[in-house]
mmCIF file of C-alpha atoms and ligand atoms in Angstrom:
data_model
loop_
_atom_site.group_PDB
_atom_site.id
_atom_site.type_symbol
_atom_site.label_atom_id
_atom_site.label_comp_id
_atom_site.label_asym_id
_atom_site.label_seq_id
_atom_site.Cartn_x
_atom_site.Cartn_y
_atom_site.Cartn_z
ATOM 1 C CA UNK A 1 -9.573 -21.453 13.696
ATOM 2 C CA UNK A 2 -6.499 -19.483 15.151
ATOM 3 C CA UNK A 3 -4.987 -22.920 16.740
ATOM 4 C CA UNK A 4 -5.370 -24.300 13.443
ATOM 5 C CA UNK A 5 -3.929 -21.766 11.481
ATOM 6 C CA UNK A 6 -0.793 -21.443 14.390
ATOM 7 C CA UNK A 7 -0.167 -25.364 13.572
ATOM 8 C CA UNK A 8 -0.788 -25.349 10.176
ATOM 9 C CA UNK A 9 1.820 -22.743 10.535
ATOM 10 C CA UNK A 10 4.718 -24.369 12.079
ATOM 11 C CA UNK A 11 4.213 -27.560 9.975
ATOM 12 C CA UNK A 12 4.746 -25.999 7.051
ATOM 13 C CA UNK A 13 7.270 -23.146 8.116
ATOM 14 C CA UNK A 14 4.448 -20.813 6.973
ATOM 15 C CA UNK A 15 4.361 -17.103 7.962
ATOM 16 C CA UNK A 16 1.527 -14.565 7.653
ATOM 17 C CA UNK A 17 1.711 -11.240 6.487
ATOM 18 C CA UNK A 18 -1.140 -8.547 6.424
ATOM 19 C CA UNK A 19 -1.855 -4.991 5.174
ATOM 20 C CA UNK A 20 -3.636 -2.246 7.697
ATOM 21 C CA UNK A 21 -6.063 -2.220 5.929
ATOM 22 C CA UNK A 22 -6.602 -6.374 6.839
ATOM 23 C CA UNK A 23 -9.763 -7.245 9.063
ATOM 24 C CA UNK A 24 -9.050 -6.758 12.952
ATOM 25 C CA UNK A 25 -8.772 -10.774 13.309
ATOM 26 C CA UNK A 26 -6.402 -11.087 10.316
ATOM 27 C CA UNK A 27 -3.704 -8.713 11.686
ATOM 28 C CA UNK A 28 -4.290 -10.080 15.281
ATOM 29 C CA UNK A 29 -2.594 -13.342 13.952
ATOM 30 C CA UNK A 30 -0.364 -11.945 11.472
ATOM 31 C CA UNK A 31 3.228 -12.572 11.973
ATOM 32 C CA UNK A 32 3.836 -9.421 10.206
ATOM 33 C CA UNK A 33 1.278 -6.118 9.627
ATOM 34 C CA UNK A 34 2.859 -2.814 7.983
ATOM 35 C CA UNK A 35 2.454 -0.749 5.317
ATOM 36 C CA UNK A 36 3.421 -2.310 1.690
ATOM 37 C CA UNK A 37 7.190 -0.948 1.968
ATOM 38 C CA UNK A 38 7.593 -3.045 5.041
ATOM 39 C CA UNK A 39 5.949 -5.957 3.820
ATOM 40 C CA UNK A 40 7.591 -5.973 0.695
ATOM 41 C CA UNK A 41 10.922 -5.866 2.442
ATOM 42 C CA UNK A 42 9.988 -8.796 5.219
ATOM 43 C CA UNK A 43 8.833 -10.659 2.284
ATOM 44 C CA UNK A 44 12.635 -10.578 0.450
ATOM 45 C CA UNK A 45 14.436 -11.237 3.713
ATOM 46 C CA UNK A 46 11.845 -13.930 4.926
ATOM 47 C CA UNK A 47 12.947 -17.000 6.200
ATOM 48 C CA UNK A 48 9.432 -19.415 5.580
ATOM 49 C CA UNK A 49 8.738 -21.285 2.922
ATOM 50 C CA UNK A 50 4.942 -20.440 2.183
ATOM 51 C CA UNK A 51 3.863 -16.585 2.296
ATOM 52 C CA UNK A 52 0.102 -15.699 3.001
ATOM 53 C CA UNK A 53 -0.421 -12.919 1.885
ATOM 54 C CA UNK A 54 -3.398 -11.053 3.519
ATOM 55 C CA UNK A 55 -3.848 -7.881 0.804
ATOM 56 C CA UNK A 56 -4.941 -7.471 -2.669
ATOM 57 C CA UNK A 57 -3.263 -8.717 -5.961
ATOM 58 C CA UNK A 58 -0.035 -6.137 -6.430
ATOM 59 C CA UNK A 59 1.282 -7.294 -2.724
ATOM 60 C CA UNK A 60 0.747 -11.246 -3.166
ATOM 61 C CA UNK A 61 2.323 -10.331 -7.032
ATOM 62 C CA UNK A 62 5.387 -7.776 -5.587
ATOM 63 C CA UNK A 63 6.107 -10.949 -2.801
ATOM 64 C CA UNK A 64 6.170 -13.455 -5.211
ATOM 65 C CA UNK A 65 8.213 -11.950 -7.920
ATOM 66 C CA UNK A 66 10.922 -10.687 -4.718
ATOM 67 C CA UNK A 67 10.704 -14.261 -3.492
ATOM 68 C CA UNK A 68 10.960 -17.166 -6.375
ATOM 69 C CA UNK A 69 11.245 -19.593 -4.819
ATOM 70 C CA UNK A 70 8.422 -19.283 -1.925
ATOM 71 C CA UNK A 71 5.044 -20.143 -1.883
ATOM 72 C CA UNK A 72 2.695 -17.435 -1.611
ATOM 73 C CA UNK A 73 -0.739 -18.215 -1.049
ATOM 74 C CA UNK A 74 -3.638 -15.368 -1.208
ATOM 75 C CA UNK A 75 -6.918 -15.772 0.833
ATOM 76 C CA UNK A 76 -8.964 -14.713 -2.073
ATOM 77 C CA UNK A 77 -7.407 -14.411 -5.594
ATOM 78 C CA UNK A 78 -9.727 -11.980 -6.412
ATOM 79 C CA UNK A 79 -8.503 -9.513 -4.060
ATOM 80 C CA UNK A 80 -7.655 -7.027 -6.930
ATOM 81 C CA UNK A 81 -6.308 -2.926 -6.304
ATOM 82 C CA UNK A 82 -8.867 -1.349 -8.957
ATOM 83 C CA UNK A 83 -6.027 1.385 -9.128
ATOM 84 C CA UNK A 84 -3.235 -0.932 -10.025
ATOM 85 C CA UNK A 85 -4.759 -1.300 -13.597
ATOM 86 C CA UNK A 86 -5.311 2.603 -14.303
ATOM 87 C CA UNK A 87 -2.483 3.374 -16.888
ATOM 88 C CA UNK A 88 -3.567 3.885 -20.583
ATOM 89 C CA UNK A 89 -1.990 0.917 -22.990
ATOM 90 C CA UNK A 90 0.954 2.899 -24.800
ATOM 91 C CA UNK A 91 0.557 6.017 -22.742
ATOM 92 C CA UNK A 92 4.134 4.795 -20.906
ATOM 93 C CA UNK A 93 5.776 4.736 -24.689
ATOM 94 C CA UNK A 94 4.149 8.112 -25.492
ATOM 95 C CA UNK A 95 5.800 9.455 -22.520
ATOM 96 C CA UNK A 96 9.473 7.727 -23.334
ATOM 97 C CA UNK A 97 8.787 9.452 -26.731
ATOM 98 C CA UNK A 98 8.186 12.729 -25.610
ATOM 99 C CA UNK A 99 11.179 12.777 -23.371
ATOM 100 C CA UNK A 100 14.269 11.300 -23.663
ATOM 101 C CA UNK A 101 15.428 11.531 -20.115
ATOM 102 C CA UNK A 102 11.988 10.532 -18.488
ATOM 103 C CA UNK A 103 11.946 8.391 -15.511
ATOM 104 C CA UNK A 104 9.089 6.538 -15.183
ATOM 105 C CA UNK A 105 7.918 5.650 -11.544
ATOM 106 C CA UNK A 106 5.655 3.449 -10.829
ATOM 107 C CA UNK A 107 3.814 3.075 -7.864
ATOM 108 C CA UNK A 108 4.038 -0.399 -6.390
ATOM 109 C CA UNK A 109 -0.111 -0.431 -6.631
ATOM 110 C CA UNK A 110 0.360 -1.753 -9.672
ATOM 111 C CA UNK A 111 0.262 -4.735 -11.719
ATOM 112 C CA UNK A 112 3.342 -6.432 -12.931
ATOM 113 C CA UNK A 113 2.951 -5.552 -16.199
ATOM 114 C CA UNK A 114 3.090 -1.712 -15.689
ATOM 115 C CA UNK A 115 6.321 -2.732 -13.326
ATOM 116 C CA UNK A 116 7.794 -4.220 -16.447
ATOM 117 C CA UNK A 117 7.719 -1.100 -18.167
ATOM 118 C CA UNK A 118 8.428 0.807 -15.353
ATOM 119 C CA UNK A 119 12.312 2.537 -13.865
ATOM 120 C CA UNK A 120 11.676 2.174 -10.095
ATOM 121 C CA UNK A 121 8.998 1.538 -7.826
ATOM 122 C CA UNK A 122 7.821 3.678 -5.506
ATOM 123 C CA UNK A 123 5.402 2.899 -1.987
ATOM 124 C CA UNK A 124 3.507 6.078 -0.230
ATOM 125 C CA UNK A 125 6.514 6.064 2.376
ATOM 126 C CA UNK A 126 9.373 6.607 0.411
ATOM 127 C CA UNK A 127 8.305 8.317 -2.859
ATOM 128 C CA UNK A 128 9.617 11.538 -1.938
ATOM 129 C CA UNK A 129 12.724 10.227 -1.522
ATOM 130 C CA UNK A 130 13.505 8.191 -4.302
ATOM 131 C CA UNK A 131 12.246 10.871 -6.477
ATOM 132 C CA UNK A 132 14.441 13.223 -5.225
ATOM 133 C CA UNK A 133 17.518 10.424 -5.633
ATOM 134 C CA UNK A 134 16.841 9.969 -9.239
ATOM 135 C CA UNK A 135 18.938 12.066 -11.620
ATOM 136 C CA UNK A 136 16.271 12.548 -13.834
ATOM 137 C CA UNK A 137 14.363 16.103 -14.367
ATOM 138 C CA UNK A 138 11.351 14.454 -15.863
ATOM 139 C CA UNK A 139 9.237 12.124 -14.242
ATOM 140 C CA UNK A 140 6.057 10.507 -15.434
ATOM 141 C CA UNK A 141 4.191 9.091 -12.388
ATOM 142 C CA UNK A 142 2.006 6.365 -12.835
ATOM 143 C CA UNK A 143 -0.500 5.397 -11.921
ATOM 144 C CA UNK A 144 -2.120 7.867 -8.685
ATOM 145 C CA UNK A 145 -2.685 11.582 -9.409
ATOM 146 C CA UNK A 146 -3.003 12.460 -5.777
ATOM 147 C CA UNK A 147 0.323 10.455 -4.999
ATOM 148 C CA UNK A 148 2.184 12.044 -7.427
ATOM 149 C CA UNK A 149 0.535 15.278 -7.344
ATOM 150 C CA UNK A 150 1.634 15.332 -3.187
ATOM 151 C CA UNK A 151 5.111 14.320 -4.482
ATOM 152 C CA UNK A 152 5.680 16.995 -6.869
ATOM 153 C CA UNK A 153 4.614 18.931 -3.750
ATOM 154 C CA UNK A 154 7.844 18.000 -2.019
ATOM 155 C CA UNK A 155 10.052 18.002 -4.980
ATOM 156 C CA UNK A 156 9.383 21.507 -6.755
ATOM 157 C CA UNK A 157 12.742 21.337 -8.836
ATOM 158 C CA UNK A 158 11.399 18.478 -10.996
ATOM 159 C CA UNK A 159 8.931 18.421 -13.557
ATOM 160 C CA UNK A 160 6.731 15.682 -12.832
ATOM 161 C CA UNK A 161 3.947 14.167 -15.087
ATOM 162 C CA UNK A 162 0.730 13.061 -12.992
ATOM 163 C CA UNK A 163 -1.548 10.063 -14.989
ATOM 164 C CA UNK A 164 -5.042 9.888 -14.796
ATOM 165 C CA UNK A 165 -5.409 6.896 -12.014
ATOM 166 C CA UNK A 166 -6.294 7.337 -8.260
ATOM 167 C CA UNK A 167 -7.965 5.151 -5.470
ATOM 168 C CA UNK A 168 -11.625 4.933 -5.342
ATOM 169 C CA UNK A 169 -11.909 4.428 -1.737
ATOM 170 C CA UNK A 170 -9.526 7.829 -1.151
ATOM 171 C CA UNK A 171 -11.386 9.592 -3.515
ATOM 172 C CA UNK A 172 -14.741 9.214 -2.204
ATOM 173 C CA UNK A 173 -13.470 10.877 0.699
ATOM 174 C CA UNK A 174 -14.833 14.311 0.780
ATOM 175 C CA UNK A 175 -13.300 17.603 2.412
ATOM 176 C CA UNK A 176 -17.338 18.009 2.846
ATOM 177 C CA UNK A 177 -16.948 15.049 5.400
ATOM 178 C CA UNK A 178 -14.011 15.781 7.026
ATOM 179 C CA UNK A 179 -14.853 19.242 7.581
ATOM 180 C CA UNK A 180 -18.052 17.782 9.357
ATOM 181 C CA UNK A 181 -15.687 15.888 11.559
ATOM 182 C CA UNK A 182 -13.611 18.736 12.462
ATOM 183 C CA UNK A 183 -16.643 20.731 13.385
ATOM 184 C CA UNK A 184 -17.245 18.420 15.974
ATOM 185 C CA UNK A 185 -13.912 17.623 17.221
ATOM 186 C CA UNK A 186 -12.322 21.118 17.363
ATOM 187 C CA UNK A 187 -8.880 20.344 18.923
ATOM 188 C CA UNK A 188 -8.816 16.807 16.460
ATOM 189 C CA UNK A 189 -5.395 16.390 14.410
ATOM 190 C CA UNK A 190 -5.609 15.623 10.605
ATOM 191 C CA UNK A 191 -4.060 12.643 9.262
ATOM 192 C CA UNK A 192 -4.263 11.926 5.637
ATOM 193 C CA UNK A 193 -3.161 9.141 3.375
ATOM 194 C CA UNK A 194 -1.493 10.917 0.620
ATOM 195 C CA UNK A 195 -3.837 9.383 -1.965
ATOM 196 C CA UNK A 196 -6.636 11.763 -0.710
ATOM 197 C CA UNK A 197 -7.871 14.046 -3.251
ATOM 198 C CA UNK A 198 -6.085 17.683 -3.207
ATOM 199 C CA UNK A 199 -8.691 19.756 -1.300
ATOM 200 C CA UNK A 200 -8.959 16.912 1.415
ATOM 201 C CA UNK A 201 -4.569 16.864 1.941
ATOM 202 C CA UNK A 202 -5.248 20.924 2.201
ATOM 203 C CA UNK A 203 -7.097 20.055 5.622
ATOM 204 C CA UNK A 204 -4.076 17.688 6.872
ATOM 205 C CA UNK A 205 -1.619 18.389 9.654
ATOM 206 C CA UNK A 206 0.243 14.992 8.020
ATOM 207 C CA UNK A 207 0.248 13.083 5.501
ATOM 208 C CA UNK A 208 2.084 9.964 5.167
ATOM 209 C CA UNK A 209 1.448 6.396 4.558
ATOM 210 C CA UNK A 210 -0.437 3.713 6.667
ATOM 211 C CA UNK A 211 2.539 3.374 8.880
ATOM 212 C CA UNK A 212 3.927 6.872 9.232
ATOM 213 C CA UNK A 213 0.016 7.472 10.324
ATOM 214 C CA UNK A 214 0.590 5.176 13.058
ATOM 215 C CA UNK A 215 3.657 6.106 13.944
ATOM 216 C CA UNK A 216 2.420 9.736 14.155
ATOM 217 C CA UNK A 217 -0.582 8.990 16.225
ATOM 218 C CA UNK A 218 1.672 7.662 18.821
ATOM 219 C CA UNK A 219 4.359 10.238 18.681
ATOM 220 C CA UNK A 220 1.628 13.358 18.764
ATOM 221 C CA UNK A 221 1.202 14.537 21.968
ATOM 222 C CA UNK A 222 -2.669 15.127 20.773
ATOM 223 C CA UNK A 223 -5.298 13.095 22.509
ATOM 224 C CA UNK A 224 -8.092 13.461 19.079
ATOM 225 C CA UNK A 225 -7.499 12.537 15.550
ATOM 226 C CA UNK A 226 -9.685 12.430 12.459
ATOM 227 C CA UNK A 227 -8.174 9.566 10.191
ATOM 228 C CA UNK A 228 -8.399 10.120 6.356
ATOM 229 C CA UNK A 229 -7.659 6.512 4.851
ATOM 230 C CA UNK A 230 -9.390 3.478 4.920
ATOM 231 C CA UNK A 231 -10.656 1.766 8.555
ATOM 232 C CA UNK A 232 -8.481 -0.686 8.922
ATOM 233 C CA UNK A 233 -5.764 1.414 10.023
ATOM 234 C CA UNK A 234 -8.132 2.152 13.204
ATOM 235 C CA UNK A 235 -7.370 -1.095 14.785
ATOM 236 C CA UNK A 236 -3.697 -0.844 15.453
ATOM 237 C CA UNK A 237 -4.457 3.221 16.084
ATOM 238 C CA UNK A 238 -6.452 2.151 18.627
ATOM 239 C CA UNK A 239 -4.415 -0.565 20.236
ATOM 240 C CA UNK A 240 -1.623 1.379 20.620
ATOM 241 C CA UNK A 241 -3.367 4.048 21.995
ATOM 242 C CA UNK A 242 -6.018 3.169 23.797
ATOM 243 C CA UNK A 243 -6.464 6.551 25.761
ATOM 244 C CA UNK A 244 -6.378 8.577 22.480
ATOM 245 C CA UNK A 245 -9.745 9.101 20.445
ATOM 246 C CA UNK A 246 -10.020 8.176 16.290
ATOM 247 C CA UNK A 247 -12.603 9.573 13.982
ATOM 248 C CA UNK A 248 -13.405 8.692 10.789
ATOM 249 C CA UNK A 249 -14.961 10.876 8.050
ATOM 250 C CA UNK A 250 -18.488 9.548 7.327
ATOM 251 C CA UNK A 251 -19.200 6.887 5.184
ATOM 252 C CA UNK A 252 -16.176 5.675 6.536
ATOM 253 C CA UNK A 253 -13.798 4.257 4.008
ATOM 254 C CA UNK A 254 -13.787 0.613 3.614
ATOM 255 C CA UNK A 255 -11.595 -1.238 0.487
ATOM 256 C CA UNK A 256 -14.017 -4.229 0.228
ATOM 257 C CA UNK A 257 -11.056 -5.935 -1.534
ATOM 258 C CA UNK A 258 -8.517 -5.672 1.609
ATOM 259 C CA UNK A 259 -11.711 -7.228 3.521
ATOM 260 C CA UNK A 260 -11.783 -10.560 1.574
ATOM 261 C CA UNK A 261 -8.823 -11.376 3.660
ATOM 262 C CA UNK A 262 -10.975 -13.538 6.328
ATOM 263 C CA UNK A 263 -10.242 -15.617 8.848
ATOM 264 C CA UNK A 264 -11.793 -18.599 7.273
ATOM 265 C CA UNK A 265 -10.184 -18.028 3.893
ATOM 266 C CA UNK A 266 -6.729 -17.812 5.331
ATOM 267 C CA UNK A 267 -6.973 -20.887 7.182
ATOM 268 C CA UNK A 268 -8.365 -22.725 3.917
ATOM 269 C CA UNK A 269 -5.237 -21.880 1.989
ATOM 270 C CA UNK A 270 -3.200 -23.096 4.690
ATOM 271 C CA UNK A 271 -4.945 -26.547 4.783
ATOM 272 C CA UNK A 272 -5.034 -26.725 0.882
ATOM 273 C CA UNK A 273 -2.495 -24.785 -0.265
ATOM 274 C CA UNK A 274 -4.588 -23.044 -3.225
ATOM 275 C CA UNK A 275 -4.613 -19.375 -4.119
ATOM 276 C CA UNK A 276 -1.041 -19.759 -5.362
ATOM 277 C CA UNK A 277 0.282 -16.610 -6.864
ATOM 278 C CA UNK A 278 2.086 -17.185 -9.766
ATOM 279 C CA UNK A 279 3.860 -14.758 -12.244
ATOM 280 C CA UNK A 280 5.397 -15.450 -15.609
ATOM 281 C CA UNK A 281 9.040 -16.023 -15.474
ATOM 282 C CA UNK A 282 10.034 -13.090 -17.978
ATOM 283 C CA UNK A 283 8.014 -10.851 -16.344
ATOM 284 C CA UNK A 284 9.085 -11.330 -12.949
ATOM 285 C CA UNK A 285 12.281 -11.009 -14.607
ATOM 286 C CA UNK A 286 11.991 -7.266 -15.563
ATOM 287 C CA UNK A 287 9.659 -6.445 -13.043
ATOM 288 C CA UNK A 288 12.193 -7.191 -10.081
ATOM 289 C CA UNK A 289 14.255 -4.777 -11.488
ATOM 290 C CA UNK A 290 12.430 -1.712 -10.187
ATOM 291 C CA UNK A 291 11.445 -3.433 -7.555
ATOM 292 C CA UNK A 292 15.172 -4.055 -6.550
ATOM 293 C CA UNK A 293 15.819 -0.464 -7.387
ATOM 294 C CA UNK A 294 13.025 0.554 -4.833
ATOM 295 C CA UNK A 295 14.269 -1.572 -2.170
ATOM 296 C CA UNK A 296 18.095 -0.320 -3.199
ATOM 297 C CA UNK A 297 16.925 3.625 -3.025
ATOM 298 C CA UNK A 298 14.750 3.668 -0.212
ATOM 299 C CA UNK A 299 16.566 2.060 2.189
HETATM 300 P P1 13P B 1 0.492 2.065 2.295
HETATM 301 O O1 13P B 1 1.722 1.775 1.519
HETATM 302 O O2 13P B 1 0.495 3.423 2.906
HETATM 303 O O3 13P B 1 0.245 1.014 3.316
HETATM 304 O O4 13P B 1 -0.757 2.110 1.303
HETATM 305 C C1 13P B 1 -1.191 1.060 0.544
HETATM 306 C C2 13P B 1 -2.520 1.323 -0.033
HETATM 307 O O5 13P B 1 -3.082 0.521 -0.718
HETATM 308 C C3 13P B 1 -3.139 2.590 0.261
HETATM 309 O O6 13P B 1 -4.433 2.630 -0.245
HETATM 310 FE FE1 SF4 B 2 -6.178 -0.066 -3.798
HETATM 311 FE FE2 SF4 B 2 -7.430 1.932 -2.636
HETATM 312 FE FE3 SF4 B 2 -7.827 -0.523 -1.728
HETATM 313 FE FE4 SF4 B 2 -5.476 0.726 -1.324
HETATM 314 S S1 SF4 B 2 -7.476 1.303 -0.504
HETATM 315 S S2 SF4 B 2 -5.754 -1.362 -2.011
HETATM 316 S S3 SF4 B 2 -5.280 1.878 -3.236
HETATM 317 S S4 SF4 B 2 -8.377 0.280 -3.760
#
């Protein structure tokens, strides 16, 4: 299957990009793996004609509407963030309503839709940031609690407004389990994703996204870390360390969606080119816009 997929490939200046969160064998023959900031960006400055897109539904959507005029092809269409959906209809109006100089920010876990009505986008890397480069006091965050809830965090001087959404996969992480975990491994770093729940990012020594996990794995000069965020992360973790030691709290946290990226399925879309991603051209329209901004602010 991999020798297929490598000429399938070439022939048809293909590249493939995958999430962390990606099966082991799906980011082994990735072109590109990162967190969605990167791949949003190596999607825009991409050179190939057809994108696959090994994630769930907002990162094939956020490629296609950067990139037009590519192909991108999705292993399984059905790939979906359940998060991405979890704004109330007319709750973003309510908000504009309420304040006239509201920002709304909009993490990119989210469809295009809520992009359209959204100022800039935001990824779990470079949140703070942009938040903190917007001129706006008010802020209405949509659509993670714990996200938004670490950013206001970081940003005390602004009020921000958290929405009801979060990630079911973070939020079934318990500080029950991870307190279990550091029982056992005493000297064990914590790493969280920020869209733990609150009393689990108490327990953290960082939090960051996918990749600043990574990265901070390899920086540490710990040998033991207990990994709050869903397994996939654990095979680069481990690669690039291989004398260091990851734990996961138990059940460990799987996305089932990010695992419908298989091997099989990617090669399939190759071969047929099916599982097209395609987006409306008004609303790609508007929703580039804070997509652009994102990309513009968080460089
Ligand atoms: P990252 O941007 O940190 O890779 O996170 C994406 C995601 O879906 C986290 O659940
Ligand atoms: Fe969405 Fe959570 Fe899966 Fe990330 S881990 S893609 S936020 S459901």
């Amino acid at each position: 299957m991999k020798k297929k997929i490598e000429i399938l490939k070439k022939e048809k200046n293909a590249c493939i990009m995958a999430h962390y969160y990606a099966p082991a064998e799906v980011q082994e023959i990735a072109d590109y793996v990162g967190d969605s900031f990167y791949l949003a960006k190596v999607a825009k400055e991409s050179k190939a004609d057809v994108i696959v897109f090994c994630g769930v539904g907002f990162m094939g959507e956020s490629a296609k509407i950067l990139c037009p005029d590519k192909t991108v092809l999705m292993p399984d269409l059905t790939a979906d963030c359940p998060m991405a959906h979890m704004v109330k209809e007319g709750k973003i109006a309510q908000m504009r309503e309420q304040y006239s100089d509201i920002a709304v920010v909009c993490y990119i876990n989210s469809t295009a839709e809520l992009k359209c009505q959204s100022d800039v986008c935001v990824t779990s890397s470079n949140a703070v940031k942009i938040v903190k480069a917007l001129p706006n006091q008010n802020i209405f965050f949509i659509p993670d609690r714990n996200l938004g809830r670490f950013v206001a965090s970081q940003v005390p001087e602004k009020n921000i407004i958290l929405n009801d959404g979060c990630c079911p996969i973070h939020a079934d992480i318990t500080s029950a389990s991870v307190k279990a975990v550091m029982e056992k491994h005493k000297e064990a770093l914590v790493l969280c994703h920020p869209e733990c729940e609150p009393e689990v990012l108490e327990l953290a020594d960082f939090s960051g996204s996918t990749a600043e996990i990574i990265d901070y794995a390899k920086a540490s000069t710990a040998s033991e870390f207990i990994i709050c965020t869903e397994d996939g992360v654990g095979f680069k973790l481990m690669s690039d360390n291989p004398e260091k030691k990851f734990y996961f709290p138990t059940p460990c946290p799987v996305c089932k969606d990010m695992k419908l990226n298989t091997l099989e399925n990617v090669l399939r879309v190759l071969e047929n080119e099916e599982n097209k991603v395609e987006v409306d051209e008004k609303v790609r329209e508007r929703a580039l816009l804070p997509l652009n901004k994102m990309l513009e602010l968080g460089k």
